XYZ file of N, CA, C and O in Angstrom:
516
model
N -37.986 -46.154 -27.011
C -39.093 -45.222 -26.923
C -40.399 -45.962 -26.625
O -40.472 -47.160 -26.351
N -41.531 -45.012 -26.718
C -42.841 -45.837 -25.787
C -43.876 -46.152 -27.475
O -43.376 -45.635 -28.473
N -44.707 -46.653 -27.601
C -45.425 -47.420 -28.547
C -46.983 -46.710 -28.081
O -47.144 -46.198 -26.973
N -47.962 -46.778 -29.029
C -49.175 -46.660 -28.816
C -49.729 -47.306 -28.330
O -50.789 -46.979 -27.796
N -49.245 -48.512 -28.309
C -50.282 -49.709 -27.357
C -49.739 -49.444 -26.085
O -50.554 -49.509 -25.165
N -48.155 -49.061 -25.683
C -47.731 -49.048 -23.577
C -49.050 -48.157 -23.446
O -49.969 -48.274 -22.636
N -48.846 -47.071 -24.658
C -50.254 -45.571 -24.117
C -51.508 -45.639 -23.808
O -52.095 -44.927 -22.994
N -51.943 -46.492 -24.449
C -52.882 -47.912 -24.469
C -53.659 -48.132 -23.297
O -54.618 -47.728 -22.638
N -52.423 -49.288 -23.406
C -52.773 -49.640 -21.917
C -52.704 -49.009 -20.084
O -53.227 -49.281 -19.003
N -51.804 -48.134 -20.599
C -52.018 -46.933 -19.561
C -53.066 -46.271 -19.108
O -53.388 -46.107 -17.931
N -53.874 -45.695 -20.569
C -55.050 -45.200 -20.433
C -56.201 -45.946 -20.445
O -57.269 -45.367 -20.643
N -56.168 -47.121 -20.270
C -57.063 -48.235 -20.694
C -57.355 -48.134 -18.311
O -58.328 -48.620 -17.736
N -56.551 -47.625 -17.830
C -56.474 -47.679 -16.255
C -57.700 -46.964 -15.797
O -58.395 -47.229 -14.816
N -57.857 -45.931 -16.750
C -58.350 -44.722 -16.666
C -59.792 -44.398 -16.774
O -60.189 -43.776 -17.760
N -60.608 -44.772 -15.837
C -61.950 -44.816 -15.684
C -62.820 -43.270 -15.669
O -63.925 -43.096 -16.183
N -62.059 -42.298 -14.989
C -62.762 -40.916 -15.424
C -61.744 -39.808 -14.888
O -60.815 -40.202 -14.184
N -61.866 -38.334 -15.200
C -60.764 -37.853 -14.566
C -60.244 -37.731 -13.826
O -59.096 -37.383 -14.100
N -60.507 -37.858 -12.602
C -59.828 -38.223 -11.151
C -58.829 -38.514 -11.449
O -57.908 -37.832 -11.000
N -58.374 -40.152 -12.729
C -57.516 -40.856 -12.714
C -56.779 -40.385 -13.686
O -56.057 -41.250 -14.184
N -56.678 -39.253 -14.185
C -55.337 -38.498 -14.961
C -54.350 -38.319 -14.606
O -53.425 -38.778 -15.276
N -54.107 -37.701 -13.604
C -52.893 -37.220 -12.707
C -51.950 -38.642 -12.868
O -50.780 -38.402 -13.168
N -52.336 -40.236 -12.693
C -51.667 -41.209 -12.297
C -51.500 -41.650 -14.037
O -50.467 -42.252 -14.331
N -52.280 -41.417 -14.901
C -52.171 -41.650 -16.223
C -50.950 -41.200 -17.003
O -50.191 -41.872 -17.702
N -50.933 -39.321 -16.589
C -49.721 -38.774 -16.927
C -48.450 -38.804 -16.384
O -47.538 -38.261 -17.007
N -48.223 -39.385 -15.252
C -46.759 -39.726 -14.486
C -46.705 -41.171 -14.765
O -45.689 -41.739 -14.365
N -47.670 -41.943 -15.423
C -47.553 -43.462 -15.890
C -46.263 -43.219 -17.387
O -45.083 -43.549 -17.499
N -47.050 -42.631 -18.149
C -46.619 -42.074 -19.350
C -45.511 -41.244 -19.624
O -44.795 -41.385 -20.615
N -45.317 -40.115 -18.492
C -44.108 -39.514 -18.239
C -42.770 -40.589 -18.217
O -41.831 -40.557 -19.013
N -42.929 -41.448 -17.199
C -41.974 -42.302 -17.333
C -41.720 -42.803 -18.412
O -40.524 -42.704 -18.685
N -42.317 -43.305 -19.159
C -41.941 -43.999 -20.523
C -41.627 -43.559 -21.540
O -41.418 -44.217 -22.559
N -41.499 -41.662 -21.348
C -40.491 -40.930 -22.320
C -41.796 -39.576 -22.826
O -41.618 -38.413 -23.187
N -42.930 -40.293 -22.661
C -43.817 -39.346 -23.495
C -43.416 -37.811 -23.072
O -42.848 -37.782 -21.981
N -43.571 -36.647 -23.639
C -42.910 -35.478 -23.596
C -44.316 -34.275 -23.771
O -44.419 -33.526 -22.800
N -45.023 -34.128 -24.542
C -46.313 -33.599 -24.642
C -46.944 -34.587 -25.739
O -46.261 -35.432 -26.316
N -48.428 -34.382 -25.988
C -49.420 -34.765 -26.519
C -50.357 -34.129 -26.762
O -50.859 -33.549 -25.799
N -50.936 -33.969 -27.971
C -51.895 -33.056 -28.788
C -53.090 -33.908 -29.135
O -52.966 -34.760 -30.015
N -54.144 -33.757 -28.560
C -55.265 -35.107 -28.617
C -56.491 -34.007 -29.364
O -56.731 -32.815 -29.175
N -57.012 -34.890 -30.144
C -57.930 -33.932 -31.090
C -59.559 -34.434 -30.511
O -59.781 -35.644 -30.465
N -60.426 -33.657 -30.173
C -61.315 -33.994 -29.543
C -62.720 -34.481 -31.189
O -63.906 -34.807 -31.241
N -62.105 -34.350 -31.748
C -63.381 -34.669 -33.348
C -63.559 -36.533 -33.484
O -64.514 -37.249 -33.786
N -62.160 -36.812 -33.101
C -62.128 -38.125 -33.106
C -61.258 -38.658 -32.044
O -61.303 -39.887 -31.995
N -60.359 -38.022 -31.043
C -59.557 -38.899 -30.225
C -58.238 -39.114 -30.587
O -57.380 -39.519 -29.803
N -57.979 -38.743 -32.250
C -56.859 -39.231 -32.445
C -55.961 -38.073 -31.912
O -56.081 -36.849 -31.966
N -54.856 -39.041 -31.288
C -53.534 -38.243 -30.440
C -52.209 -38.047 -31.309
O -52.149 -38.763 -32.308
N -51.284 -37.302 -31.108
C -49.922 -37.389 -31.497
C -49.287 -36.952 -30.468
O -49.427 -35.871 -29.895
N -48.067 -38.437 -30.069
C -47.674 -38.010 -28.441
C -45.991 -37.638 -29.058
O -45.407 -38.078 -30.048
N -45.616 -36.791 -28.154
C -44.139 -36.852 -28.615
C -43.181 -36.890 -27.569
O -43.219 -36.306 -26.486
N -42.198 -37.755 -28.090
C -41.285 -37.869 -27.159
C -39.697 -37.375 -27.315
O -39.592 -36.413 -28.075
N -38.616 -37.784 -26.820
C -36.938 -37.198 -26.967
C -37.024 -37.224 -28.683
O -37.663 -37.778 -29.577
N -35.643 -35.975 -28.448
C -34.829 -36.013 -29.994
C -35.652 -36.324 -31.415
O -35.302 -36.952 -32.414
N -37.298 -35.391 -30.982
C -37.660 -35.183 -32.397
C -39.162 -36.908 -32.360
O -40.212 -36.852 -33.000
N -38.816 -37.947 -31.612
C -39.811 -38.836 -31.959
C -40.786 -38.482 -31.762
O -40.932 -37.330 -31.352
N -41.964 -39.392 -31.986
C -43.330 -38.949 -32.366
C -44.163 -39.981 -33.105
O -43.695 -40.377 -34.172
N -45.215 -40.431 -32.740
C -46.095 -41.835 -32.666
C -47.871 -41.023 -32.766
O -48.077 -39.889 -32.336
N -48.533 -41.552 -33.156
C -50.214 -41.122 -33.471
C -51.068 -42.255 -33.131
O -50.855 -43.367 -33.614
N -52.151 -41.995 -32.216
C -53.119 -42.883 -32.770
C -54.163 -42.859 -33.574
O -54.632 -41.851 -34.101
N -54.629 -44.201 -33.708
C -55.839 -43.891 -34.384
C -57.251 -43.059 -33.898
O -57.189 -42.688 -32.726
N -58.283 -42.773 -34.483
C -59.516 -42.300 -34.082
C -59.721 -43.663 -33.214
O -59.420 -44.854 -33.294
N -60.459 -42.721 -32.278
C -61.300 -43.791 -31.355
C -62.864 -43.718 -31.612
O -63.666 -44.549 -31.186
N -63.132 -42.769 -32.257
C -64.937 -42.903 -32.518
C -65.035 -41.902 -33.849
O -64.134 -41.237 -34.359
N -66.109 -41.993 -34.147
C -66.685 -41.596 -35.205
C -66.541 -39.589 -35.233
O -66.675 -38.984 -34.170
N -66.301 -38.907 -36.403
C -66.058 -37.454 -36.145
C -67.461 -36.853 -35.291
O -68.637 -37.012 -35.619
N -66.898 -36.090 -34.049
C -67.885 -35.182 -33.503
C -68.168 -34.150 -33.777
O -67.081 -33.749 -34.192
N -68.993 -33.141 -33.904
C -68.698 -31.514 -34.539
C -68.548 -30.589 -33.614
O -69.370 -30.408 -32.715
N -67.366 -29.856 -33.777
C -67.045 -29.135 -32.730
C -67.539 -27.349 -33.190
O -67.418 -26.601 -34.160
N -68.162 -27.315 -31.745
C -68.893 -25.558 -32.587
C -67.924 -24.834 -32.483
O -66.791 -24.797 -32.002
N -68.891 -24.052 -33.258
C -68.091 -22.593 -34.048
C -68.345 -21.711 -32.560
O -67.551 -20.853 -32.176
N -69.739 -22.133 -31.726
C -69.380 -21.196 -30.725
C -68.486 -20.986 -29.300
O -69.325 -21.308 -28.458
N -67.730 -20.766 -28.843
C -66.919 -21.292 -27.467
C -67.669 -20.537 -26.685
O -67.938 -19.338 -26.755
N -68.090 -21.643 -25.672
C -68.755 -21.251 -24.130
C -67.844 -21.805 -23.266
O -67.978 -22.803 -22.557
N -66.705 -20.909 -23.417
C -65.771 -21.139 -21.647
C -65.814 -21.385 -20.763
O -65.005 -22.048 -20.113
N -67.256 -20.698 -20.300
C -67.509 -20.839 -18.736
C -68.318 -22.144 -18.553
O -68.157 -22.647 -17.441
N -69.291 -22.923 -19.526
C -69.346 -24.094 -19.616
C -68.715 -25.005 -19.747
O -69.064 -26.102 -19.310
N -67.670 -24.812 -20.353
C -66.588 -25.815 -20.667
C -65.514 -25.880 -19.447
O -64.710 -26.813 -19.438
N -65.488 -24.755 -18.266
C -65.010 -25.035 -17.517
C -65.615 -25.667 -16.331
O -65.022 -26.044 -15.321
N -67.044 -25.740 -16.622
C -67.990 -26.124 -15.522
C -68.011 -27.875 -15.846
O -67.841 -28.722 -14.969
N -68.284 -28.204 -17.460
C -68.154 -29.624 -17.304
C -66.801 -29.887 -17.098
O -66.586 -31.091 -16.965
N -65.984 -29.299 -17.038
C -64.175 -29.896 -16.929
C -64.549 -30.176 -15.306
O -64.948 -31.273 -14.914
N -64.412 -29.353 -14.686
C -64.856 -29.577 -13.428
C -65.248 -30.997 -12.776
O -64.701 -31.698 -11.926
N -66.499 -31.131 -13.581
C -67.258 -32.421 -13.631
C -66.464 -33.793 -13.607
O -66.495 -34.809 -12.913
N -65.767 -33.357 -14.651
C -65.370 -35.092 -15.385
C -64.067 -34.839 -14.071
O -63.752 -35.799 -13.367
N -63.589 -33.846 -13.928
C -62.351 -34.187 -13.166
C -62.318 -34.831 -11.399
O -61.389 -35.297 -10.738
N -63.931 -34.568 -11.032
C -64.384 -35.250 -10.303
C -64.687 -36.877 -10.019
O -65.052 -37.515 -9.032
N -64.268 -37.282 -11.705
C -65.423 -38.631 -11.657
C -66.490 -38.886 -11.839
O -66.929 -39.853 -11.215
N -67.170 -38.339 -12.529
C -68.128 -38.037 -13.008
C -68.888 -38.427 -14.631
O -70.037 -38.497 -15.069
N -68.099 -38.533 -14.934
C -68.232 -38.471 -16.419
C -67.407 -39.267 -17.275
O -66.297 -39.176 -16.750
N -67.316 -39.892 -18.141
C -66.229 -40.916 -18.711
C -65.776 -40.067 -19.793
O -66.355 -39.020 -20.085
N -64.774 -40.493 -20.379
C -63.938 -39.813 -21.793
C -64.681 -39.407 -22.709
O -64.600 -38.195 -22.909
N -65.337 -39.931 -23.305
C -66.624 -40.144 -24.250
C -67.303 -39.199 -24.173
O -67.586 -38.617 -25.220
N -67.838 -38.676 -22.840
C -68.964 -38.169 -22.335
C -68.343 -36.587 -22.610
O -68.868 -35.626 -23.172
N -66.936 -36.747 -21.940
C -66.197 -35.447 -21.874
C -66.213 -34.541 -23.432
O -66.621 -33.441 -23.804
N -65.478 -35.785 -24.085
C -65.205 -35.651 -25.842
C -66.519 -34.967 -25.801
O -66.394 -33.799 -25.434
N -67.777 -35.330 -26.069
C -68.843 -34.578 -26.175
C -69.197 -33.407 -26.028
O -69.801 -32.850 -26.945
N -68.897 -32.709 -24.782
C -69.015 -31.960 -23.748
C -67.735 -30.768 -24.570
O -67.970 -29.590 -24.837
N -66.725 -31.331 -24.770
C -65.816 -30.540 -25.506
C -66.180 -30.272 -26.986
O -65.332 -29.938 -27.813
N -66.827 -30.354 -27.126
C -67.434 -30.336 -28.914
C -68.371 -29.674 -28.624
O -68.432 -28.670 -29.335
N -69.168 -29.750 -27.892
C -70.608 -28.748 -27.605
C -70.281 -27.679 -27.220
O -71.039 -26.770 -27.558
N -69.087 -27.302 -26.392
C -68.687 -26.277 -25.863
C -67.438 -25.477 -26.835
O -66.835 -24.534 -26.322
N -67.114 -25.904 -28.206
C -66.580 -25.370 -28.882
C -64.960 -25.671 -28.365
O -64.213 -24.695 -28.434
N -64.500 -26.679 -27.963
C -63.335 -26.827 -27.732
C -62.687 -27.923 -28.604
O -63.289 -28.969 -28.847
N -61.483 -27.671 -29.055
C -61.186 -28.119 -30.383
C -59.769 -29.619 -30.352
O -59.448 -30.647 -30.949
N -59.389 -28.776 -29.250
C -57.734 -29.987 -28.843
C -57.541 -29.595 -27.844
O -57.980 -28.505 -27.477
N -56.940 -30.247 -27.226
C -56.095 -30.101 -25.647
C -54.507 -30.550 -26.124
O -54.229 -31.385 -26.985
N -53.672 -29.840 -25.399
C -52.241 -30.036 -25.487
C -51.511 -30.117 -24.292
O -51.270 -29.064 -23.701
N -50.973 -31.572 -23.665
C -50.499 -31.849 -22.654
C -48.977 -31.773 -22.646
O -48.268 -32.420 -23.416
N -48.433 -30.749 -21.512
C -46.876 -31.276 -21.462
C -46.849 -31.607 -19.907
O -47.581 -31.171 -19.018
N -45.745 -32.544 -19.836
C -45.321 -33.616 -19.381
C -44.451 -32.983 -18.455
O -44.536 -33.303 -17.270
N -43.555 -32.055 -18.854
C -42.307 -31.408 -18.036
C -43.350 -30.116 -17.150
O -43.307 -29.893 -15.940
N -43.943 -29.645 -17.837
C -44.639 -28.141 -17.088
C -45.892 -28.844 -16.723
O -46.653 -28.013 -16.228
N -46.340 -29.825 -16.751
C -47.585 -30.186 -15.471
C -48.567 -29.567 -16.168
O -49.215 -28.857 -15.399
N -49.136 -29.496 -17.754
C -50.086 -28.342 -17.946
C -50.876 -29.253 -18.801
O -50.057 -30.022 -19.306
N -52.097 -29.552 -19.220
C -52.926 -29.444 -19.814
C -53.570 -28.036 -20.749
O -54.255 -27.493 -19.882
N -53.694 -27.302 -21.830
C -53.746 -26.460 -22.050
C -54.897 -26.749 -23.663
O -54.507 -27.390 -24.639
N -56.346 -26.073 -23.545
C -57.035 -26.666 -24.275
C -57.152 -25.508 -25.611
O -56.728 -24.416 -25.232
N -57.408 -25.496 -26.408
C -57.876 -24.399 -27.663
C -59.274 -24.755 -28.403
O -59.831 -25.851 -28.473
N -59.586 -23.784 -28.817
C -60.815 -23.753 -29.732
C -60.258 -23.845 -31.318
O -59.161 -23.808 -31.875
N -61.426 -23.962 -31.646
C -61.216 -24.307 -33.089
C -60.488 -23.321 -34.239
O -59.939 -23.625 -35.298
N -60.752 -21.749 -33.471
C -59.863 -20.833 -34.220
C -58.750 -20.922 -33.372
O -58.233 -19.929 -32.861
N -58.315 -22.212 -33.182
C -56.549 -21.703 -32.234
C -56.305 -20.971 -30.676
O -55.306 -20.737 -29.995
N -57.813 -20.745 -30.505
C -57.214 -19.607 -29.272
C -57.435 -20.192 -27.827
O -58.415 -20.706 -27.290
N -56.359 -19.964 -27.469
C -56.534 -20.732 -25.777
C -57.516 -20.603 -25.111
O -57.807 -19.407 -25.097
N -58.213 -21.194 -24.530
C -59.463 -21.589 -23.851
C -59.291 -21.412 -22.064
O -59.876 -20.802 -21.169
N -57.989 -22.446 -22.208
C -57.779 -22.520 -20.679
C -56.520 -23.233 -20.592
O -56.047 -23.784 -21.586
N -55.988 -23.253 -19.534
C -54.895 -23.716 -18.877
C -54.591 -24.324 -17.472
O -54.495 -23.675 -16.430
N -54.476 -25.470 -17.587
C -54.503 -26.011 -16.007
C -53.532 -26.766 -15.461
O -52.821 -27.530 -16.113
N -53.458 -26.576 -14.192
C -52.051 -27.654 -13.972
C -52.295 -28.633 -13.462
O -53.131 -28.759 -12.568
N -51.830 -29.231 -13.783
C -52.044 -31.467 -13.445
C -51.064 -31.398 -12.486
O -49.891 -31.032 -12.561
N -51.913 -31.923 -11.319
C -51.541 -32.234 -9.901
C -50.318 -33.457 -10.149
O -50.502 -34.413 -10.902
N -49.080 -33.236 -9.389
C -48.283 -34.290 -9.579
C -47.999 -34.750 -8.844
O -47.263 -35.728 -8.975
């Protein structure tokens, strides 16, 4: 199975969103299956075959994610970063201001799929493969 550091260094490639698409078929190969990344701190839980499942740590300090969701902003900076535009960091931000709570990636259906803090789907997108 794949380790937090292969994930690591995979995403360590990954200069702004443009470079997702090549991040998630990096990772695909190495078993990852979906991933639930928490935007307060970064920390992920990726999962892979027959039940495994690996976490990382926080990558920064807790952000506060609002109580209010502005969709149509949050789809305007998604936009942004997916251009190149914007670094992870910047995004994380951007997703906290805009009331967005986690993103949930699968691997087999090509989807990125984000929620707010009460659970409710935000948006849904498909990762170019």
């Amino acid at each position: 199975m794949f380790t937090v550091n292969e994930i690591h260094e995979a995403h360590a490639k990954v200069k702004s969103g443009a470079d997702f698409p090549k991040y998630i078929q990096e990772i695909k190969k190495m078993g990852v299956k979906s991933f639930e990344t928490w935007v307060k701190d970064s920390h992920t839980i990726y999962n892979g075959l027959n039940g495994f499942s690996t976490a990382s740590q926080p990558k920064y300090d807790d952000l506060t994610i609002s109580n209010e969701l502005n969709k149509e902003e949050f789809a305007r900076l998604l936009k942004i970063h997916q251009q190149g535009e914007t670094d992870y960091f910047t995004f994380c931000n951007h997703c906290a201001e805009t009331g967005v709570e986690k993103w949930i990636v699968d691997l087999d259906a090509l989807t990125c799929t984000y929620y707010d803090n009460k659970g409710g789907l935000v948006l849904t997108e498909q990762i170019p493969g």
